[in-house]
Amino acid sequence: MGNLVAIVGRPNVGKSTLFNRLTKSRRAIVSDEAGTTRDRQYGKCEWCGKEFSVVDTGGWVVNSDDIFEEEIRKQVMVATEEADLVLFLVDVTTGMTDLDEDVAQILRQTKLPVILVANKADNNIQVYDSYEFYKLGLGDPVCISSATGSGTGDLLDMVMEKLPNATAEELEEGIPRFAVVGRPNAGKSSIINAFIGEDRNIVTEIAGTTRDSIYTRYDKFGFDFYLVDTAGIRRKNKVTEDLEFYSVMRSIRSIENSDVCILMIDATRGIESQDMNIFQLIQKNQKSLVVVVNKWDLVEDKSQIVIKTFENAIRERMAPFVDFPIIFASALTKQRIFKVLEQAKQVYLNRTSQIGTTKLNEVMLPLIESTPPPSIKGKYIKIKYCSQVPNTQIPTFVFYANLPQYVKEPYKRFLENKIRENWPLTGTPINVFIRQK
């Protein structure tokens, strides 16, 4: 059960640079076209053997220069609602601004641990400049330089000290965990209510320590699973409903704590960038997927052509991962609600399935022989043997080759597609590795 750390602060104090340093990603950050994928706002950081998630709130506004104070305040509010710890970044070179004081005021009112980080302190003189930030009333400023990395180790030690200890919930092993995710108003609460029904046939509700992620054990009609229900369904905060950032912050926990994600898409609106952001979170965490096109009762034309077009549009946006079920449902009229559960259960079984080595080689080796990896610089690549690694989080296959370094991405995708054609792995991501034989 991971903890969530949010980086907040006004524009241009170095939030992205710190985020990259913590998550060790070096993606093109500096020039950011509007509408590029936002997956760089969320990543994992590991320190002293513990892992936590980091969210950079800065990347959620398209033109950071003319960003309204109001937007920043809202983001800070969402961050304090959803995170376990906040890193509040200020800039030593420009000193304190009114906006810094506004943010500090919100942070002083929260019960969360907050670490005040004075960035761009590249030399000792600038460390002295950091003293004016004591005025913010958030304790000692920790001086770092996220560009050179100085001070980040001490900062991480502090983060570790202040993060709450996430104790593992008492969940039974081997029972799938489903999370219903999607942007606001896609119908998440209605579908959950439709699942659970008024005669709430629930075995137990287990409240998690990390920010009330609540597991509802559901056991009827032959389905037995946990619904991962983060606080989102239980309390609605109207101030932030319109923020894209909000739906992502809300989804992170449920996605991280589940096996299968049921992604709700609003039939009346089609696929939007917010849906894509949530889909990218699901992919990044290697979770299995069932897509539900909700509010299907509101669509006038339900012909096969419309359904096909809709399906193709969804798969096109989500490529290269296209092997997942899409269900057209209505939480309101309860149309195909059980189909959703059936599929989620099936996808979970696919996720945990094991393919026998003999069978795998019988099917795959002839396919590889007829379509071998393209030779590179006159070197022929031979794949002699393959097997599935037991007990992995998602199905993981290893192909043993004489020159693994020459097998490129497209060929791995070819192997993945062939595995999918021959075994039911719908809805679940799989790993394909090429190793030295």
CSV table of C-alpha atoms in Angstrom, one decimal, residues 162-316:
chain,number,residue,atom,x,y,z
A,162,LYS,CA,7.2,11.9,8.2
A,163,LEU,CA,5.3,9.5,6.0
A,164,PRO,CA,2.7,7.5,7.9
A,165,ASN,CA,3.5,3.8,8.2
A,166,ALA,CA,1.1,2.1,5.8
A,167,THR,CA,0.1,-1.1,7.5
A,168,ALA,CA,-1.1,-3.9,5.2
A,169,GLU,CA,-4.9,-4.5,5.3
A,170,GLU,CA,-6.2,-7.8,6.5
A,171,LEU,CA,-7.4,-8.8,3.0
A,172,GLU,CA,-7.8,-12.4,2.1
A,173,GLU,CA,-5.3,-13.6,-0.5
A,174,GLY,CA,-6.4,-14.7,-3.9
A,175,ILE,CA,-9.6,-12.6,-3.9
A,176,PRO,CA,-9.5,-10.1,-6.8
A,177,ARG,CA,-9.6,-6.4,-6.1
A,178,PHE,CA,-11.6,-4.3,-8.6
A,179,ALA,CA,-11.4,-0.5,-8.8
A,180,VAL,CA,-14.0,1.6,-10.6
A,181,VAL,CA,-12.2,4.6,-12.0
A,182,GLY,CA,-13.1,7.4,-14.4
A,183,ARG,CA,-13.4,11.1,-14.5
A,184,PRO,CA,-16.1,13.0,-12.5
A,185,ASN,CA,-19.7,12.3,-13.6
A,186,ALA,CA,-18.8,9.2,-15.7
A,187,GLY,CA,-21.1,7.3,-13.4
A,188,LYS,CA,-18.7,5.7,-10.9
A,189,SER,CA,-20.9,5.9,-7.9
A,190,SER,CA,-24.0,4.8,-9.8
A,191,ILE,CA,-22.3,1.6,-11.0
A,192,ILE,CA,-21.0,0.8,-7.6
A,193,ASN,CA,-24.5,1.3,-6.2
A,194,ALA,CA,-25.8,-0.9,-8.9
A,195,PHE,CA,-23.2,-3.6,-8.1
A,196,ILE,CA,-23.9,-3.5,-4.4
A,197,GLY,CA,-27.6,-2.8,-4.6
A,198,GLU,CA,-29.7,-1.7,-1.7
A,199,ASP,CA,-29.7,-5.1,-0.1
A,200,ARG,CA,-26.0,-4.5,0.6
A,201,ASN,CA,-24.8,-8.1,0.7
A,202,ILE,CA,-21.4,-7.1,2.0
A,203,VAL,CA,-19.2,-9.3,4.1
A,204,THR,CA,-16.9,-6.7,5.6
A,205,GLU,CA,-15.7,-3.2,5.1
A,206,ILE,CA,-12.0,-2.7,5.8
A,207,ALA,CA,-10.8,0.8,6.2
A,208,GLY,CA,-7.2,1.2,5.0
A,209,THR,CA,-4.7,3.3,7.0
A,210,THR,CA,-3.7,5.3,3.9
A,211,ARG,CA,-6.3,7.9,3.6
A,212,ASP,CA,-9.4,5.7,3.9
A,213,SER,CA,-9.1,3.5,0.9
A,214,ILE,CA,-12.0,1.3,1.8
A,215,TYR,CA,-12.4,-2.3,0.6
A,216,THR,CA,-16.0,-3.5,0.3
A,217,ARG,CA,-16.1,-7.3,0.1
A,218,TYR,CA,-18.8,-8.3,-2.3
A,219,ASP,CA,-20.1,-11.8,-2.4
A,220,LYS,CA,-23.2,-12.7,-4.4
A,221,PHE,CA,-24.3,-14.3,-7.7
A,222,GLY,CA,-21.1,-16.3,-7.7
A,223,PHE,CA,-18.9,-13.3,-7.6
A,224,ASP,CA,-16.5,-12.8,-4.7
A,225,PHE,CA,-14.2,-9.8,-4.8
A,226,TYR,CA,-13.1,-6.6,-3.1
A,227,LEU,CA,-14.3,-3.3,-4.4
A,228,VAL,CA,-11.5,-0.8,-3.8
A,229,ASP,CA,-13.3,2.4,-3.0
A,230,THR,CA,-11.3,5.4,-2.3
A,231,ALA,CA,-12.8,8.2,-0.4
A,232,GLY,CA,-14.0,9.7,-3.7
A,233,ILE,CA,-17.4,8.1,-3.6
A,234,ARG,CA,-18.0,8.9,0.0
A,235,ARG,CA,-17.3,12.6,-0.1
A,236,LYS,CA,-17.6,15.0,-2.9
A,237,ASN,CA,-15.7,18.2,-2.8
A,238,LYS,CA,-17.4,20.6,-5.2
A,239,VAL,CA,-14.6,23.2,-5.4
A,240,THR,CA,-12.4,20.8,-7.4
A,241,GLU,CA,-14.9,19.0,-9.6
A,242,ASP,CA,-13.7,20.8,-12.7
A,243,LEU,CA,-10.0,20.1,-12.3
A,244,GLU,CA,-8.5,17.5,-14.5
A,245,PHE,CA,-5.8,17.1,-11.9
A,246,TYR,CA,-8.5,16.2,-9.4
A,247,SER,CA,-9.7,13.1,-11.2
A,248,VAL,CA,-6.2,11.8,-11.5
A,249,MET,CA,-5.3,12.5,-7.9
A,250,ARG,CA,-8.4,10.7,-6.9
A,251,SER,CA,-7.7,7.7,-9.1
A,252,ILE,CA,-4.0,7.1,-8.2
A,253,ARG,CA,-4.8,5.2,-5.0
A,254,SER,CA,-7.6,3.1,-6.2
A,255,ILE,CA,-5.5,2.1,-9.2
A,256,GLU,CA,-2.4,1.2,-7.2
A,257,ASN,CA,-4.4,-0.9,-4.8
A,258,SER,CA,-6.4,-2.9,-7.3
A,259,ASP,CA,-5.8,-5.9,-9.7
A,260,VAL,CA,-8.4,-4.9,-12.3
A,261,CYS,CA,-9.5,-1.4,-13.1
A,262,ILE,CA,-13.0,-0.8,-14.5
A,263,LEU,CA,-12.6,2.4,-16.5
A,264,MET,CA,-15.9,4.2,-17.0
A,265,ILE,CA,-16.3,6.3,-20.1
A,266,ASP,CA,-19.3,8.5,-20.7
A,267,ALA,CA,-21.1,7.4,-23.9
A,268,THR,CA,-22.5,10.9,-24.4
A,269,ARG,CA,-19.0,12.5,-24.4
A,270,GLY,CA,-16.7,9.9,-26.0
A,271,ILE,CA,-13.0,9.6,-25.0
A,272,GLU,CA,-11.5,12.8,-23.6
A,273,SER,CA,-8.0,13.6,-22.5
A,274,GLN,CA,-9.0,13.0,-18.9
A,275,ASP,CA,-9.9,9.4,-19.7
A,276,MET,CA,-6.5,9.0,-21.3
A,277,ASN,CA,-4.7,10.4,-18.3
A,278,ILE,CA,-6.4,7.8,-16.1
A,279,PHE,CA,-5.7,5.0,-18.7
A,280,GLN,CA,-2.1,6.0,-18.6
A,281,LEU,CA,-2.1,5.6,-14.8
A,282,ILE,CA,-3.6,2.1,-15.2
A,283,GLN,CA,-0.9,1.2,-17.8
A,284,LYS,CA,2.0,2.6,-15.7
A,285,ASN,CA,0.9,0.4,-12.8
A,286,GLN,CA,0.4,-2.6,-15.1
A,287,LYS,CA,-3.2,-3.2,-14.0
A,288,SER,CA,-5.7,-5.2,-15.9
A,289,LEU,CA,-8.5,-3.3,-17.7
A,290,VAL,CA,-12.2,-3.5,-18.5
A,291,VAL,CA,-13.6,-0.5,-20.3
A,292,VAL,CA,-17.3,0.3,-19.6
A,293,VAL,CA,-19.1,2.8,-21.9
A,294,ASN,CA,-21.7,4.0,-19.5
A,295,LYS,CA,-25.0,5.9,-20.1
A,296,TRP,CA,-25.6,3.7,-23.1
A,297,ASP,CA,-29.3,4.2,-22.5
A,298,LEU,CA,-29.0,7.9,-23.5
A,299,VAL,CA,-27.6,7.0,-27.0
A,300,GLU,CA,-30.2,7.1,-29.7
A,301,ASP,CA,-28.6,5.1,-32.4
A,302,LYS,CA,-27.4,1.8,-31.0
A,303,SER,CA,-26.7,0.1,-34.3
A,304,GLN,CA,-23.8,-2.3,-34.8
A,305,ILE,CA,-22.0,0.4,-36.9
A,306,VAL,CA,-22.1,2.9,-34.1
A,307,ILE,CA,-20.9,0.3,-31.6
A,308,LYS,CA,-18.0,-0.8,-33.9
A,309,THR,CA,-17.0,2.9,-34.5
A,310,PHE,CA,-17.0,3.6,-30.8
A,311,GLU,CA,-15.0,0.5,-30.0
A,312,ASN,CA,-12.4,1.2,-32.7
A,313,ALA,CA,-12.0,4.8,-31.5
A,314,ILE,CA,-11.3,3.6,-28.0
A,315,ARG,CA,-8.8,1.0,-29.1
A,316,GLU,CA,-7.1,3.4,-31.4
